[in-house]
Amino acid sequence: DTGVSQDPRHKITKRGQNVTFRCDPISEHNRLYWYRQTLGQGPEFLTYFQNEAQLEKSRLLSDRFSAERPKGSFSTLEIQRTEQGDSAMYLCASSRSGGSYEQYFGPGTRLTVT
Amino acid sequence: QQQVKQSPQSLIVQKGGISIINCAYENTAFDYFPWYQQFPGKGPALLIAIRPDVSEKKEGRFTISFNKSAKQFSLHIMDSQPGDSATYFCAASGASGGSYIPTFGRGTSLIVHP
C-alpha cells in the first residue's frame, strides 16, 4: 500500500518536552498538509507545503510549532515545550498540484501530553 | 466563525434505512465539496465529492445532493449497514491562492444498528 504514512502512531510525553512527528506522503504527490484534530471536531488546518516550500501557515500554528519538508518528500512537525492543550490527533494529508482538490489522509499521530 | 455547519451531531439508524447528513456553507468562493468517512483511530478517508456544476452525484449507496442557491449540500447513505458506522465530515474548499485547503464541518457520528 503506497498511501500516506505517519510515525509514530501514538506519542505520550510530559509537559514541556519536545516532540517530532513524521509524515511520508504518496510518492507522486507534491503537496503535503498538516492538520490537528481534537475530539468531536473536524480536522483543522495547520500548514501546507508545495514541494519543499512552506506556502501557508494557520494562526493555530504558534511559535512552538515548526514544520519542514527539506527535500520535498517526507515532512516533520515539531512541537517545542509541549502543553496539555497540544493533546490531539495530528493528521497529514497529501495531494497532487495543478488544480487537484483530492487530499488523502494518513492514519494520524495521537499525542497525549501529561 | 464556522464556515461549514454540519448537522446532526449524531445519528442512529436501523440497518437498511437511509442516513441523511446535512451541511451548509457561507463562502461562495467554495467550489469543491467532499465528504470524508473516519473510523476510530484512523485518518479521514475521502468518500465522495461534488462540484457546484451538478446538483447530484451518486456512487454506489452514497449520494450527494447539492443546492447552490441555498448553499447547502447533503450526504445520503441508502440501505445503511452496520459497517457504515463511523464519523462523517463534510468539507468545502476553493482555489484560494491555489491551496485548495478544505474547511471541515464538526462531524456526524453515525451508528447503524443491525
PDB file of C-alpha atoms in Angstrom:
ATOM      1  CA  ASP A   1       0.000   0.000   0.000  1.00  0.00           C
ATOM      2  CA  THR A   2       1.515   3.333  -1.022  1.00  0.00           C
ATOM      3  CA  GLY A   3      -0.795   5.573   0.993  1.00  0.00           C
ATOM      4  CA  VAL A   4       0.215   8.341   3.377  1.00  0.00           C
ATOM      5  CA  SER A   5       2.110   7.036   6.390  1.00  0.00           C
ATOM      6  CA  GLN A   6       2.779   8.706   9.717  1.00  0.00           C
ATOM      7  CA  ASP A   7       5.119   7.880  12.547  1.00  0.00           C
ATOM      8  CA  PRO A   8       4.722   7.395  15.423  1.00  0.00           C
ATOM      9  CA  ARG A   9       1.074   6.437  15.676  1.00  0.00           C
ATOM     10  CA  HIS A  10       0.947   7.299  19.347  1.00  0.00           C
ATOM     11  CA  LYS A  11       3.101   9.559  21.492  1.00  0.00           C
ATOM     12  CA  ILE A  12       2.830  10.222  25.212  1.00  0.00           C
ATOM     13  CA  THR A  13       5.014  12.989  26.548  1.00  0.00           C
ATOM     14  CA  LYS A  14       5.346  15.124  29.618  1.00  0.00           C
ATOM     15  CA  ARG A  15       4.517  18.802  29.532  1.00  0.00           C
ATOM     16  CA  GLY A  16       7.493  20.864  28.499  1.00  0.00           C
ATOM     17  CA  GLN A  17       9.103  18.182  26.347  1.00  0.00           C
ATOM     18  CA  ASN A  18       9.679  18.487  22.613  1.00  0.00           C
ATOM     19  CA  VAL A  19       8.118  16.031  20.174  1.00  0.00           C
ATOM     20  CA  THR A  20       8.602  15.416  16.455  1.00  0.00           C
ATOM     21  CA  PHE A  21       6.276  13.632  14.069  1.00  0.00           C
ATOM     22  CA  ARG A  22       6.996  12.359  10.591  1.00  0.00           C
ATOM     23  CA  CYS A  23       4.794  12.113   7.527  1.00  0.00           C
ATOM     24  CA  ASP A  24       5.555  10.289   4.282  1.00  0.00           C
ATOM     25  CA  PRO A  25       3.148  11.354   1.541  1.00  0.00           C
ATOM     26  CA  ILE A  26       2.024   9.415  -1.511  1.00  0.00           C
ATOM     27  CA  SER A  27       5.116   9.408  -3.691  1.00  0.00           C
ATOM     28  CA  GLU A  28       3.771  11.316  -6.691  1.00  0.00           C
ATOM     29  CA  HIS A  29       2.046  13.980  -4.566  1.00  0.00           C
ATOM     30  CA  ASN A  30       3.944  17.242  -4.258  1.00  0.00           C
ATOM     31  CA  ARG A  31       1.541  18.915  -1.831  1.00  0.00           C
ATOM     32  CA  LEU A  32       1.596  17.998   1.847  1.00  0.00           C
ATOM     33  CA  TYR A  33      -0.722  19.281   4.563  1.00  0.00           C
ATOM     34  CA  TRP A  34      -0.724  19.097   8.346  1.00  0.00           C
ATOM     35  CA  TYR A  35      -3.946  19.209  10.365  1.00  0.00           C
ATOM     36  CA  ARG A  36      -4.862  18.932  14.017  1.00  0.00           C
ATOM     37  CA  GLN A  37      -7.998  17.146  15.160  1.00  0.00           C
ATOM     38  CA  THR A  38      -9.431  17.213  18.647  1.00  0.00           C
ATOM     39  CA  LEU A  39     -12.224  15.015  19.952  1.00  0.00           C
ATOM     40  CA  GLY A  40     -15.575  15.827  18.401  1.00  0.00           C
ATOM     41  CA  GLN A  41     -14.127  18.227  15.850  1.00  0.00           C
ATOM     42  CA  GLY A  42     -13.176  18.107  12.226  1.00  0.00           C
ATOM     43  CA  PRO A  43      -9.549  18.469  11.150  1.00  0.00           C
ATOM     44  CA  GLU A  44      -8.161  21.997  11.491  1.00  0.00           C
ATOM     45  CA  PHE A  45      -5.560  23.184   9.008  1.00  0.00           C
ATOM     46  CA  LEU A  46      -2.085  23.932  10.358  1.00  0.00           C
ATOM     47  CA  THR A  47       0.229  24.332   7.388  1.00  0.00           C
ATOM     48  CA  TYR A  48       0.957  23.120   3.871  1.00  0.00           C
ATOM     49  CA  PHE A  49       3.902  22.594   1.564  1.00  0.00           C
ATOM     50  CA  GLN A  50       4.267  22.508  -2.156  1.00  0.00           C
ATOM     51  CA  ASN A  51       7.430  20.520  -2.713  1.00  0.00           C
ATOM     52  CA  GLU A  52       9.867  21.897  -0.124  1.00  0.00           C
ATOM     53  CA  ALA A  53       8.275  25.339   0.146  1.00  0.00           C
ATOM     54  CA  GLN A  54       6.002  26.057   3.094  1.00  0.00           C
ATOM     55  CA  LEU A  55       3.331  28.173   1.456  1.00  0.00           C
ATOM     56  CA  GLU A  56       0.742  28.778   4.142  1.00  0.00           C
ATOM     57  CA  LYS A  57       0.501  28.631   7.925  1.00  0.00           C
ATOM     58  CA  SER A  58      -2.596  28.844  10.064  1.00  0.00           C
ATOM     59  CA  ARG A  59      -2.934  31.139  13.045  1.00  0.00           C
ATOM     60  CA  LEU A  60      -3.226  27.891  15.025  1.00  0.00           C
ATOM     61  CA  LEU A  61       0.451  27.259  14.332  1.00  0.00           C
ATOM     62  CA  SER A  62       2.039  29.004  17.289  1.00  0.00           C
ATOM     63  CA  ASP A  63       5.746  29.782  17.571  1.00  0.00           C
ATOM     64  CA  ARG A  64       6.227  26.471  19.377  1.00  0.00           C
ATOM     65  CA  PHE A  65       5.283  24.592  16.208  1.00  0.00           C
ATOM     66  CA  SER A  66       7.584  24.182  13.261  1.00  0.00           C
ATOM     67  CA  ALA A  67       7.277  22.092  10.140  1.00  0.00           C
ATOM     68  CA  GLU A  68       9.802  21.177   7.497  1.00  0.00           C
ATOM     69  CA  ARG A  69       9.898  19.320   4.220  1.00  0.00           C
ATOM     70  CA  PRO A  70      13.574  19.619   3.330  1.00  0.00           C
ATOM     71  CA  LYS A  71      13.711  17.550   0.154  1.00  0.00           C
ATOM     72  CA  GLY A  72      10.127  17.833  -0.937  1.00  0.00           C
ATOM     73  CA  SER A  73       9.363  14.288   0.137  1.00  0.00           C
ATOM     74  CA  PHE A  74       8.693  13.477   3.799  1.00  0.00           C
ATOM     75  CA  SER A  75       7.812  16.170   6.304  1.00  0.00           C
ATOM     76  CA  THR A  76       8.323  16.639  10.032  1.00  0.00           C
ATOM     77  CA  LEU A  77       6.211  18.556  12.517  1.00  0.00           C
ATOM     78  CA  GLU A  78       7.918  19.553  15.747  1.00  0.00           C
ATOM     79  CA  ILE A  79       6.221  20.878  18.855  1.00  0.00           C
ATOM     80  CA  GLN A  80       8.508  22.503  21.396  1.00  0.00           C
ATOM     81  CA  ARG A  81       7.701  22.876  25.087  1.00  0.00           C
ATOM     82  CA  THR A  82       4.507  20.862  24.789  1.00  0.00           C
ATOM     83  CA  GLU A  83       1.436  21.929  26.699  1.00  0.00           C
ATOM     84  CA  GLN A  84      -1.592  19.869  27.720  1.00  0.00           C
ATOM     85  CA  GLY A  85      -3.642  21.768  25.159  1.00  0.00           C
ATOM     86  CA  ASP A  86      -1.466  20.276  22.430  1.00  0.00           C
ATOM     87  CA  SER A  87      -3.026  16.870  23.073  1.00  0.00           C
ATOM     88  CA  ALA A  88      -4.752  15.959  19.823  1.00  0.00           C
ATOM     89  CA  MET A  89      -4.554  13.828  16.707  1.00  0.00           C
ATOM     90  CA  TYR A  90      -2.086  15.257  14.206  1.00  0.00           C
ATOM     91  CA  LEU A  91      -3.021  14.352  10.660  1.00  0.00           C
ATOM     92  CA  CYS A  92      -1.001  14.579   7.498  1.00  0.00           C
ATOM     93  CA  ALA A  93      -2.516  14.614   4.019  1.00  0.00           C
ATOM     94  CA  SER A  94      -1.107  14.828   0.530  1.00  0.00           C
ATOM     95  CA  SER A  95      -2.400  15.759  -2.902  1.00  0.00           C
ATOM     96  CA  ARG A  96      -1.293  16.470  -6.430  1.00  0.00           C
ATOM     97  CA  SER A  97      -0.894  20.053  -7.532  1.00  0.00           C
ATOM     98  CA  GLY A  98      -2.324  21.604 -10.662  1.00  0.00           C
ATOM     99  CA  GLY A  99      -5.920  22.068  -9.593  1.00  0.00           C
ATOM    100  CA  SER A 100      -6.407  18.845  -7.659  1.00  0.00           C
ATOM    101  CA  TYR A 101      -8.576  19.113  -4.605  1.00  0.00           C
ATOM    102  CA  GLU A 102      -8.423  15.491  -3.520  1.00  0.00           C
ATOM    103  CA  GLN A 103      -6.467  15.068  -0.331  1.00  0.00           C
ATOM    104  CA  TYR A 104      -5.524  11.697   1.065  1.00  0.00           C
ATOM    105  CA  PHE A 105      -5.009  11.441   4.792  1.00  0.00           C
ATOM    106  CA  GLY A 106      -2.628   9.349   6.806  1.00  0.00           C
ATOM    107  CA  PRO A 107      -3.650   7.447   9.948  1.00  0.00           C
ATOM    108  CA  GLY A 108      -2.544  10.274  12.225  1.00  0.00           C
ATOM    109  CA  THR A 109      -0.331  10.576  15.295  1.00  0.00           C
ATOM    110  CA  ARG A 110      -2.190  10.654  18.591  1.00  0.00           C
ATOM    111  CA  LEU A 111      -0.347  12.971  21.011  1.00  0.00           C
ATOM    112  CA  THR A 112      -1.066  12.900  24.722  1.00  0.00           C
ATOM    113  CA  VAL A 113       0.646  15.487  26.906  1.00  0.00           C
ATOM    114  CA  THR A 114       0.586  14.617  30.596  1.00  0.00           C
TER     115      THR A 114
ATOM    116  CA  GLN B   1     -16.574  31.838  12.693  1.00  0.00           C
ATOM    117  CA  GLN B   2     -17.603  28.422  11.471  1.00  0.00           C
ATOM    118  CA  GLN B   3     -17.757  28.439   7.696  1.00  0.00           C
ATOM    119  CA  VAL B   4     -19.230  24.952   7.316  1.00  0.00           C
ATOM    120  CA  LYS B   5     -22.087  23.929   9.592  1.00  0.00           C
ATOM    121  CA  GLN B   6     -22.914  20.234   9.826  1.00  0.00           C
ATOM    122  CA  SER B   7     -25.929  18.517  11.330  1.00  0.00           C
ATOM    123  CA  PRO B   8     -26.939  16.390  13.078  1.00  0.00           C
ATOM    124  CA  GLN B   9     -24.106  15.832  15.524  1.00  0.00           C
ATOM    125  CA  SER B  10     -25.144  12.206  15.926  1.00  0.00           C
ATOM    126  CA  LEU B  11     -27.456   9.879  14.056  1.00  0.00           C
ATOM    127  CA  ILE B  12     -28.809   6.444  14.795  1.00  0.00           C
ATOM    128  CA  VAL B  13     -30.490   4.411  12.058  1.00  0.00           C
ATOM    129  CA  GLN B  14     -31.581   0.839  11.613  1.00  0.00           C
ATOM    130  CA  LYS B  15     -29.914  -1.475   9.133  1.00  0.00           C
ATOM    131  CA  GLY B  16     -31.420  -0.921   5.718  1.00  0.00           C
ATOM    132  CA  GLY B  17     -32.535   2.612   6.500  1.00  0.00           C
ATOM    133  CA  ILE B  18     -31.467   5.899   4.929  1.00  0.00           C
ATOM    134  CA  SER B  19     -28.920   8.089   6.697  1.00  0.00           C
ATOM    135  CA  ILE B  20     -29.006  11.788   5.860  1.00  0.00           C
ATOM    136  CA  ILE B  21     -26.388  14.311   6.937  1.00  0.00           C
ATOM    137  CA  ASN B  22     -26.643  17.983   6.082  1.00  0.00           C
ATOM    138  CA  CYS B  23     -24.109  20.762   5.648  1.00  0.00           C
ATOM    139  CA  ALA B  24     -24.342  24.460   4.947  1.00  0.00           C
ATOM    140  CA  TYR B  25     -21.569  26.788   3.886  1.00  0.00           C
ATOM    141  CA  GLU B  26     -21.121  30.529   3.780  1.00  0.00           C
ATOM    142  CA  ASN B  27     -18.245  31.258   1.429  1.00  0.00           C
ATOM    143  CA  THR B  28     -19.480  31.483  -2.155  1.00  0.00           C
ATOM    144  CA  ALA B  29     -15.908  31.003  -3.371  1.00  0.00           C
ATOM    145  CA  PHE B  30     -16.046  27.339  -2.337  1.00  0.00           C
ATOM    146  CA  ASP B  31     -16.227  25.111  -5.397  1.00  0.00           C
ATOM    147  CA  TYR B  32     -15.424  21.617  -4.161  1.00  0.00           C
ATOM    148  CA  PHE B  33     -17.437  19.752  -1.560  1.00  0.00           C
ATOM    149  CA  PRO B  34     -16.095  16.402  -0.337  1.00  0.00           C
ATOM    150  CA  TRP B  35     -17.359  14.028   2.292  1.00  0.00           C
ATOM    151  CA  TYR B  36     -14.945  12.069   4.440  1.00  0.00           C
ATOM    152  CA  GLN B  37     -15.529   8.923   6.483  1.00  0.00           C
ATOM    153  CA  GLN B  38     -13.478   8.353   9.607  1.00  0.00           C
ATOM    154  CA  PHE B  39     -13.293   5.242  11.753  1.00  0.00           C
ATOM    155  CA  PRO B  40     -11.939   5.406  15.321  1.00  0.00           C
ATOM    156  CA  GLY B  41      -8.163   5.647  15.382  1.00  0.00           C
ATOM    157  CA  LYS B  42      -7.930   6.197  11.630  1.00  0.00           C
ATOM    158  CA  GLY B  43      -7.471   9.202   9.410  1.00  0.00           C
ATOM    159  CA  PRO B  44     -10.383  10.550   7.339  1.00  0.00           C
ATOM    160  CA  ALA B  45     -10.926   8.764   4.029  1.00  0.00           C
ATOM    161  CA  LEU B  46     -12.369  10.550   1.012  1.00  0.00           C
ATOM    162  CA  LEU B  47     -15.803   9.063   0.342  1.00  0.00           C
ATOM    163  CA  ILE B  48     -17.408  11.129  -2.401  1.00  0.00           C
ATOM    164  CA  ALA B  49     -17.178  14.708  -3.647  1.00  0.00           C
ATOM    165  CA  ILE B  50     -19.151  17.128  -5.796  1.00  0.00           C
ATOM    166  CA  ARG B  51     -18.597  20.373  -7.654  1.00  0.00           C
ATOM    167  CA  PRO B  52     -21.324  23.020  -7.923  1.00  0.00           C
ATOM    168  CA  ASP B  53     -21.968  22.485 -11.618  1.00  0.00           C
ATOM    169  CA  VAL B  54     -24.112  19.433 -10.806  1.00  0.00           C
ATOM    170  CA  SER B  55     -26.954  19.016  -8.329  1.00  0.00           C
ATOM    171  CA  GLU B  56     -26.414  15.364  -7.511  1.00  0.00           C
ATOM    172  CA  LYS B  57     -23.697  12.746  -7.583  1.00  0.00           C
ATOM    173  CA  LYS B  58     -24.149   9.087  -6.800  1.00  0.00           C
ATOM    174  CA  GLU B  59     -21.550   6.433  -6.082  1.00  0.00           C
ATOM    175  CA  GLY B  60     -22.991   3.112  -5.021  1.00  0.00           C
ATOM    176  CA  ARG B  61     -25.080   3.619  -1.896  1.00  0.00           C
ATOM    177  CA  PHE B  62     -23.748   7.139  -1.335  1.00  0.00           C
ATOM    178  CA  THR B  63     -25.332  10.225  -2.903  1.00  0.00           C
ATOM    179  CA  ILE B  64     -24.502  13.900  -2.543  1.00  0.00           C
ATOM    180  CA  SER B  65     -27.283  16.390  -3.167  1.00  0.00           C
ATOM    181  CA  PHE B  66     -26.173  19.972  -3.782  1.00  0.00           C
ATOM    182  CA  ASN B  67     -28.247  23.167  -3.652  1.00  0.00           C
ATOM    183  CA  LYS B  68     -26.114  26.071  -4.817  1.00  0.00           C
ATOM    184  CA  SER B  69     -28.697  28.790  -4.224  1.00  0.00           C
ATOM    185  CA  ALA B  70     -29.270  27.661  -0.642  1.00  0.00           C
ATOM    186  CA  LYS B  71     -25.546  26.973  -0.112  1.00  0.00           C
ATOM    187  CA  GLN B  72     -26.372  23.555   1.254  1.00  0.00           C
ATOM    188  CA  PHE B  73     -25.317  20.012   0.474  1.00  0.00           C
ATOM    189  CA  SER B  74     -26.152  16.676   1.982  1.00  0.00           C
ATOM    190  CA  LEU B  75     -24.982  13.084   2.080  1.00  0.00           C
ATOM    191  CA  HIS B  76     -27.490  10.288   1.726  1.00  0.00           C
ATOM    192  CA  ILE B  77     -26.494   6.739   2.604  1.00  0.00           C
ATOM    193  CA  MET B  78     -29.002   4.274   1.203  1.00  0.00           C
ATOM    194  CA  ASP B  79     -29.505   0.796   2.679  1.00  0.00           C
ATOM    195  CA  SER B  80     -27.323   1.741   5.662  1.00  0.00           C
ATOM    196  CA  GLN B  81     -25.191  -1.105   7.027  1.00  0.00           C
ATOM    197  CA  PRO B  82     -23.536  -1.622  10.428  1.00  0.00           C
ATOM    198  CA  GLY B  83     -20.185  -1.271   8.661  1.00  0.00           C
ATOM    199  CA  ASP B  84     -21.151   2.302   7.795  1.00  0.00           C
ATOM    200  CA  SER B  85     -20.971   3.194  11.493  1.00  0.00           C
ATOM    201  CA  ALA B  86     -18.338   5.935  11.572  1.00  0.00           C
ATOM    202  CA  THR B  87     -17.939   9.676  11.817  1.00  0.00           C
ATOM    203  CA  TYR B  88     -18.690  11.602   8.645  1.00  0.00           C
ATOM    204  CA  PHE B  89     -17.273  15.019   7.865  1.00  0.00           C
ATOM    205  CA  CYS B  90     -18.373  17.374   5.156  1.00  0.00           C
ATOM    206  CA  ALA B  91     -15.887  19.891   3.866  1.00  0.00           C
ATOM    207  CA  ALA B  92     -15.677  22.755   1.429  1.00  0.00           C
ATOM    208  CA  SER B  93     -12.740  24.264  -0.381  1.00  0.00           C
ATOM    209  CA  GLY B  94     -11.860  26.683  -3.121  1.00  0.00           C
ATOM    210  CA  ALA B  95      -8.785  27.597  -5.076  1.00  0.00           C
ATOM    211  CA  SER B  96      -7.803  30.438  -2.759  1.00  0.00           C
ATOM    212  CA  GLY B  97      -4.197  31.130  -3.626  1.00  0.00           C
ATOM    213  CA  GLY B  98      -4.042  27.708  -5.217  1.00  0.00           C
ATOM    214  CA  SER B  99      -4.023  25.927  -1.875  1.00  0.00           C
ATOM    215  CA  TYR B 100      -7.422  24.146  -2.013  1.00  0.00           C
ATOM    216  CA  ILE B 101      -7.392  23.877   1.785  1.00  0.00           C
ATOM    217  CA  PRO B 102     -10.700  22.428   2.972  1.00  0.00           C
ATOM    218  CA  THR B 103     -12.769  23.751   5.838  1.00  0.00           C
ATOM    219  CA  PHE B 104     -14.375  20.856   7.679  1.00  0.00           C
ATOM    220  CA  GLY B 105     -17.673  20.557   9.473  1.00  0.00           C
ATOM    221  CA  ARG B 106     -17.672  19.272  13.042  1.00  0.00           C
ATOM    222  CA  GLY B 107     -18.688  15.778  12.053  1.00  0.00           C
ATOM    223  CA  THR B 108     -21.648  13.453  12.453  1.00  0.00           C
ATOM    224  CA  SER B 109     -21.338  10.243  14.411  1.00  0.00           C
ATOM    225  CA  LEU B 110     -23.428   7.610  12.623  1.00  0.00           C
ATOM    226  CA  ILE B 111     -24.478   4.397  14.311  1.00  0.00           C
ATOM    227  CA  VAL B 112     -26.272   1.779  12.259  1.00  0.00           C
ATOM    228  CA  HIS B 113     -27.999  -0.836  14.378  1.00  0.00           C
ATOM    229  CA  PRO B 114     -28.165  -4.370  12.985  1.00  0.00           C
TER     230      PRO B 114
END
